CSV table of C-alpha atoms and ligand atoms in Angstrom, one decimal:
chain,number,residue,atom,x,y,z
Y,1,MET,CA,0.0,0.0,0.0
Y,2,ILE,CA,2.8,2.4,1.0
Y,3,ASP,CA,6.0,2.2,-1.1
Y,4,LEU,CA,8.8,4.7,-0.7
Y,5,GLN,CA,11.6,4.4,-3.2
Y,6,HIS,CA,14.9,6.3,-2.8
Y,7,VAL,CA,13.2,9.1,-0.9
Y,8,ASN,CA,15.4,12.0,0.0
Y,9,LYS,CA,14.4,15.1,1.9
Y,10,SER,CA,16.3,18.3,2.5
Y,11,TYR,CA,15.3,21.5,4.3
Y,12,GLY,CA,16.7,24.7,2.8
Y,13,GLN,CA,18.8,25.1,-0.4
Y,14,GLY,CA,22.4,25.4,-1.6
Y,15,ALA,CA,25.2,25.6,1.0
Y,16,THR,CA,22.8,25.8,3.9
Y,17,ALA,CA,20.7,22.8,2.8
Y,18,PHE,CA,20.1,20.2,5.5
Y,19,HIS,CA,19.8,16.7,4.3
Y,20,VAL,CA,17.3,15.1,6.6
Y,21,LEU,CA,16.1,11.8,4.9
Y,22,LYS,CA,18.7,9.8,3.0
Y,23,ASP,CA,17.7,7.2,0.5
Y,24,ILE,CA,14.7,5.9,2.3
Y,25,ASN,CA,13.3,2.6,0.9
Y,26,LEU,CA,10.2,1.4,2.8
Y,27,HIS,CA,7.2,-0.8,2.1
Y,28,ILE,CA,4.3,-1.0,4.4
Y,29,ASP,CA,1.3,-3.3,3.7
Y,30,GLN,CA,-2.3,-2.9,4.7
Y,31,GLY,CA,-2.9,-4.3,8.2
Y,32,GLU,CA,0.6,-3.7,9.5
Y,33,PHE,CA,1.3,-2.2,12.9
Y,34,VAL,CA,4.7,-0.4,12.6
Y,35,ALA,CA,6.7,1.5,15.2
Y,36,ILE,CA,9.3,4.0,14.1
Y,37,MET,CA,12.1,4.8,16.7
Y,38,GLY,CA,15.1,7.0,16.7
Y,39,PRO,CA,16.8,9.8,18.5
Y,40,SER,CA,15.4,13.4,18.5
Y,41,GLY,CA,16.2,15.1,15.2
Y,42,SER,CA,16.8,11.8,13.3
Y,43,GLY,CA,13.9,12.5,10.8
Y,44,LYS,CA,11.0,10.5,12.2
Y,45,SER,CA,8.4,13.2,11.9
Y,46,THR,CA,9.7,14.3,8.6
Y,47,LEU,CA,9.3,10.7,7.3
Y,48,ILE,CA,5.7,10.2,8.6
Y,49,ASN,CA,4.7,13.7,7.3
Y,50,ILE,CA,5.7,12.4,3.9
Y,51,ILE,CA,3.9,9.1,4.4
Y,52,GLY,CA,0.7,11.0,5.5
Y,53,PHE,CA,0.8,13.4,2.5
Y,54,LEU,CA,1.5,16.4,4.6
Y,55,ASP,CA,4.7,17.0,2.7
Y,56,THR,CA,5.0,16.3,-1.0
Y,57,ALA,CA,8.3,18.3,-1.5
Y,58,PHE,CA,10.8,15.4,-1.5
Y,59,GLU,CA,13.0,13.6,-4.0
Y,60,GLY,CA,12.4,10.0,-5.1
Y,61,LYS,CA,9.1,8.2,-5.4
Y,62,TYR,CA,6.3,7.4,-3.1
Y,63,PHE,CA,3.7,5.1,-4.5
Y,64,PHE,CA,0.5,5.0,-2.5
Y,65,GLN,CA,-1.8,2.4,-4.2
Y,66,ASP,CA,0.0,3.0,-7.5
Y,67,GLU,CA,-0.2,6.8,-7.5
Y,68,ASN,CA,3.1,8.7,-7.1
Y,69,VAL,CA,2.6,11.1,-4.2
Y,70,ALA,CA,5.4,13.3,-5.5
Y,71,ASP,CA,3.0,14.3,-8.3
Y,72,PHE,CA,0.2,15.4,-5.9
Y,73,ASN,CA,-0.6,19.1,-5.9
Y,74,ALA,CA,-1.8,20.7,-2.6
Y,75,THR,CA,-5.5,20.2,-3.3
Y,76,LYS,CA,-4.9,16.5,-4.2
Y,77,ALA,CA,-2.7,16.0,-1.2
Y,78,SER,CA,-5.3,17.5,1.2
Y,79,ARG,CA,-8.1,15.4,-0.4
Y,80,MET,CA,-6.0,12.2,0.0
Y,81,ARG,CA,-5.2,13.1,3.6
Y,82,ASN,CA,-8.8,13.6,4.5
Y,83,ARG,CA,-10.0,10.5,2.8
Y,84,HIS,CA,-7.2,8.0,3.6
Y,85,VAL,CA,-5.2,9.1,6.7
Y,86,GLY,CA,-6.1,9.5,10.4
Y,87,PHE,CA,-3.6,11.6,12.4
Y,88,VAL,CA,-2.9,11.3,16.1
Y,89,PHE,CA,-0.4,13.7,17.8
Y,90,GLN,CA,1.4,13.9,21.1
Y,91,ASN,CA,-0.7,16.8,22.3
Y,92,PHE,CA,-4.0,15.6,21.1
Y,93,SER,CA,-4.7,18.7,19.0
Y,94,LEU,CA,-8.3,19.0,20.0
Y,95,ILE,CA,-10.2,22.3,19.5
Y,96,HIS,CA,-10.7,23.5,23.0
Y,97,ASN,CA,-13.9,25.6,22.6
Y,98,LEU,CA,-15.6,22.7,20.8
Y,99,ASN,CA,-17.2,19.9,22.6
Y,100,ILE,CA,-16.3,16.2,22.0
Y,101,PHE,CA,-19.1,15.7,19.5
Y,102,GLU,CA,-18.0,18.8,17.5
Y,103,ASN,CA,-14.3,17.7,17.6
Y,104,VAL,CA,-15.1,14.3,16.1
Y,105,LEU,CA,-17.4,16.0,13.6
Y,106,ILE,CA,-14.7,18.1,12.1
Y,107,PRO,CA,-13.3,15.5,9.5
Y,108,LEU,CA,-16.9,14.3,8.8
Y,109,SER,CA,-18.1,17.8,8.0
Y,110,TYR,CA,-15.5,18.1,5.1
Y,111,GLY,CA,-17.3,15.1,3.6
Y,112,GLY,CA,-20.5,17.0,3.3
Y,113,HIS,CA,-22.5,14.9,5.8
Y,114,ARG,CA,-25.4,16.5,7.6
Y,115,ARG,CA,-25.0,16.9,11.4
Y,116,SER,CA,-28.2,14.9,12.0
Y,117,GLU,CA,-26.9,12.0,9.9
Y,118,VAL,CA,-23.6,11.8,11.7
Y,119,ARG,CA,-25.0,11.7,15.2
Y,120,GLY,CA,-25.2,7.9,15.3
Y,121,LYS,CA,-21.8,7.6,13.6
Y,122,ILE,CA,-20.2,9.8,16.2
Y,123,SER,CA,-21.7,7.9,19.1
Y,124,GLU,CA,-20.4,4.6,17.5
Y,125,LEU,CA,-16.9,6.2,17.2
Y,126,LEU,CA,-16.9,7.3,20.8
Y,127,GLU,CA,-18.1,3.9,21.9
Y,128,SER,CA,-15.2,2.3,20.0
Y,129,VAL,CA,-12.7,4.3,22.0
Y,130,GLY,CA,-14.5,3.7,25.3
Y,131,LEU,CA,-16.0,7.2,25.6
Y,132,THR,CA,-19.7,6.4,25.4
Y,133,GLY,CA,-22.0,9.4,26.1
Y,134,MET,CA,-19.2,12.0,26.4
Y,135,GLU,CA,-20.5,14.0,23.4
Y,136,ASN,CA,-21.3,17.2,25.4
Y,137,LYS,CA,-18.1,17.5,27.4
Y,138,LEU,CA,-15.4,19.9,26.7
Y,139,PRO,CA,-11.8,18.7,26.2
Y,140,ARG,CA,-10.5,20.5,29.3
Y,141,ASN,CA,-12.9,18.4,31.4
Y,142,LEU,CA,-11.3,15.1,30.2
Y,143,SER,CA,-8.1,13.5,31.4
Y,144,GLY,CA,-5.1,13.3,29.0
Y,145,GLY,CA,-5.9,9.7,28.2
Y,146,GLN,CA,-9.5,10.5,27.4
Y,147,GLN,CA,-8.5,13.5,25.3
Y,148,GLN,CA,-6.2,11.2,23.3
Y,149,ARG,CA,-9.2,8.8,22.8
Y,150,VAL,CA,-11.2,11.6,21.4
Y,151,ALA,CA,-8.3,12.4,19.0
Y,152,ILE,CA,-8.3,8.7,18.0
Y,153,ALA,CA,-12.1,8.7,17.4
Y,154,ARG,CA,-11.6,11.9,15.3
Y,155,ALA,CA,-8.8,10.2,13.4
Y,156,LEU,CA,-11.0,7.2,12.6
Y,157,ALA,CA,-14.0,9.2,11.6
Y,158,ASN,CA,-13.6,8.9,7.8
Y,159,SER,CA,-12.6,5.2,8.1
Y,160,PRO,CA,-9.0,5.9,6.9
Y,161,GLN,CA,-6.7,3.4,5.2
Y,162,PHE,CA,-4.1,4.0,7.8
Y,163,LEU,CA,-3.4,5.8,11.1
Y,164,ILE,CA,-0.3,7.9,11.7
Y,165,ALA,CA,0.5,8.6,15.3
Y,166,ASP,CA,3.5,10.8,16.2
Y,167,GLU,CA,4.4,10.1,19.9
Y,168,PRO,CA,0.8,9.3,20.8
Y,169,THR,CA,1.7,8.4,24.4
Y,170,GLY,CA,4.4,11.1,24.8
Y,171,ALA,CA,2.3,13.3,27.0
Y,172,LEU,CA,0.8,10.4,29.1
Y,173,ASP,CA,1.8,8.6,32.2
Y,174,SER,CA,2.8,5.0,31.9
Y,175,HIS,CA,-0.6,3.6,33.0
Y,176,THR,CA,-2.6,5.8,30.6
Y,177,SER,CA,0.0,5.1,27.9
Y,178,ALA,CA,-0.6,1.3,28.3
Y,179,ASP,CA,-4.4,1.9,28.0
Y,180,ILE,CA,-3.9,3.8,24.7
Y,181,MET,CA,-1.6,1.1,23.4
Y,182,GLN,CA,-4.4,-1.5,24.2
Y,183,LEU,CA,-6.7,0.6,22.1
Y,184,PHE,CA,-4.2,0.7,19.2
Y,185,LYS,CA,-3.8,-3.1,19.4
Y,186,GLU,CA,-7.5,-3.6,19.3
Y,187,LEU,CA,-7.8,-1.3,16.2
Y,188,HIS,CA,-5.0,-3.3,14.6
Y,189,ARG,CA,-6.7,-6.6,15.5
Y,190,LYS,CA,-9.8,-5.3,13.7
Y,191,GLY,CA,-7.6,-4.8,10.6
Y,192,GLY,CA,-6.4,-1.3,11.0
Y,193,THR,CA,-3.0,-0.2,9.7
Y,194,ILE,CA,-1.0,1.9,12.2
Y,195,ILE,CA,2.3,3.7,11.8
Y,196,MET,CA,3.5,5.1,15.1
Y,197,VAL,CA,6.5,7.1,16.1
Y,198,THR,CA,7.7,6.6,19.7
Y,199,HIS,CA,10.7,7.1,21.9
Y,200,ASP,CA,9.5,4.5,24.3
Y,201,GLU,CA,10.8,1.0,23.8
Y,202,HIS,CA,7.9,-0.5,25.8
Y,203,VAL,CA,5.4,1.2,23.5
Y,204,ALA,CA,7.3,0.1,20.4
Y,205,GLU,CA,7.3,-3.5,21.6
Y,206,GLN,CA,3.5,-3.5,21.3
Y,207,SER,CA,3.8,-3.2,17.5
Y,208,ASP,CA,4.6,-6.0,15.1
Y,209,ARG,CA,7.5,-4.3,13.3
Y,210,MET,CA,10.1,-1.9,14.6
Y,211,ILE,CA,12.0,0.5,12.3
Y,212,LYS,CA,15.0,2.4,13.7
Y,213,ILE,CA,16.1,5.6,12.1
Y,214,LEU,CA,19.5,7.3,12.7
Y,215,ASP,CA,20.6,10.5,11.0
Y,216,GLY,CA,17.9,10.2,8.3
Y,217,GLN,CA,18.6,6.5,7.4
Y,218,ILE,CA,16.8,3.3,8.3
Y,219,ILE,CA,19.4,1.3,10.3
Y,220,SER,CA,17.2,-1.6,11.2
Y,221,ASP,CA,13.7,-3.0,10.3
Y,222,THR,CA,12.7,-6.0,12.4
Y,223,GLU,CA,9.7,-8.1,13.3
Y,224,VAL,CA,8.7,-7.8,16.9
Y,225,ALA,CA,8.4,-11.2,18.7
Y,226,HIS,CA,5.4,-11.5,20.9
Y,227,ALA,CA,5.0,-14.1,23.6
Y,228,THR,CA,1.3,-14.7,22.8
Y,229,LYS,CA,-0.5,-13.6,19.7
P,301,ATP,N1,10.7,22.9,8.7
P,301,ATP,C1,12.0,22.6,8.9
P,301,ATP,N2,12.9,23.5,8.5
P,301,ATP,C2,14.2,23.2,8.7
P,301,ATP,N3,14.7,22.1,9.4
P,301,ATP,C3,13.7,21.3,9.8
P,301,ATP,C4,12.3,21.5,9.7
P,301,ATP,N4,11.7,20.5,10.3
P,301,ATP,C5,12.6,19.7,10.8
P,301,ATP,N5,13.8,20.1,10.5
P,301,ATP,C6,15.1,19.5,11.0
P,301,ATP,O1,15.1,18.2,10.4
P,301,ATP,C7,15.7,17.3,11.4
P,301,ATP,C8,14.7,16.1,11.6
P,301,ATP,O2,13.5,16.7,12.2
P,301,ATP,P1,12.3,15.7,12.6
P,301,ATP,O3,11.3,16.6,13.2
P,301,ATP,O4,11.9,14.9,11.5
P,301,ATP,O5,13.0,14.9,13.8
P,301,ATP,P2,12.3,13.8,14.8
P,301,ATP,O6,13.1,12.5,14.6
P,301,ATP,O7,10.9,13.8,14.6
P,301,ATP,O8,12.7,14.4,16.2
P,301,ATP,P3,11.9,14.4,17.6
P,301,ATP,O9,12.1,13.1,18.2
P,301,ATP,O10,12.5,15.5,18.4
P,301,ATP,O11,10.4,14.7,17.2
P,301,ATP,C9,16.0,18.1,12.6
P,301,ATP,O12,17.3,18.4,12.6
P,301,ATP,C10,15.2,19.3,12.5
P,301,ATP,O13,15.8,20.4,13.1
P,302,MG,MG1,9.2,14.3,15.8
């Protein structure tokens, strides 16, 4: 589904250019659960921004279901993002003056759905992340873990082909972080494709495949052995 071939990415130009990603070759199939690890500044966010069609200014080829993402213009990239990708970030990125219902509604409203039609859909999404009946609450009245669940429900709203999560547990304590990982594992069991960046070895071990990046290069790509599966 995701196929990067000789992808290079630099910030800036000429003598001050900074070569962030160096000859990345990466294939991710539908249904995979991948963790990307590496030190700060190694290029993890840069890589997943390319994978999630947030950044199309790179060299090399990225085939997503046989279309070359390098050829996408801004309109096409944003349409592809809204249709195919769900994003989850470290700091949840919820809109604070909107309630939970309205936060989850955001990606659905781009699809031209009527508010009344999506009421049932949103309660199903909230139920799937363990937040049944929370529609009318404001983000500030939820715990960090609950806010991240709302962000995950919002990311799932358009039934994306894959989820991208950049340090989804980075702002959570270890107990809450384990809860969120249970949720990701459940989504994966139901067939979801998840690409997650993390600093945390324990979090990465919950995935099926661990990719390590150092100075913009993939230095290892290994299957994670699970005791029970
Ligand atoms: N918009 C930008 N302009 C210039 N340089 C950038 C830009 N974004 C990132 N960089 C640089 O590219 C390198 C890789 O950044 P990136 O954000 O991908 O790292 P990361 O692995 O996600 O790090 P972290 O773990 O701290 O999030 C860093 O040296 C960073 O300073
Ligand atoms: Mg980053």
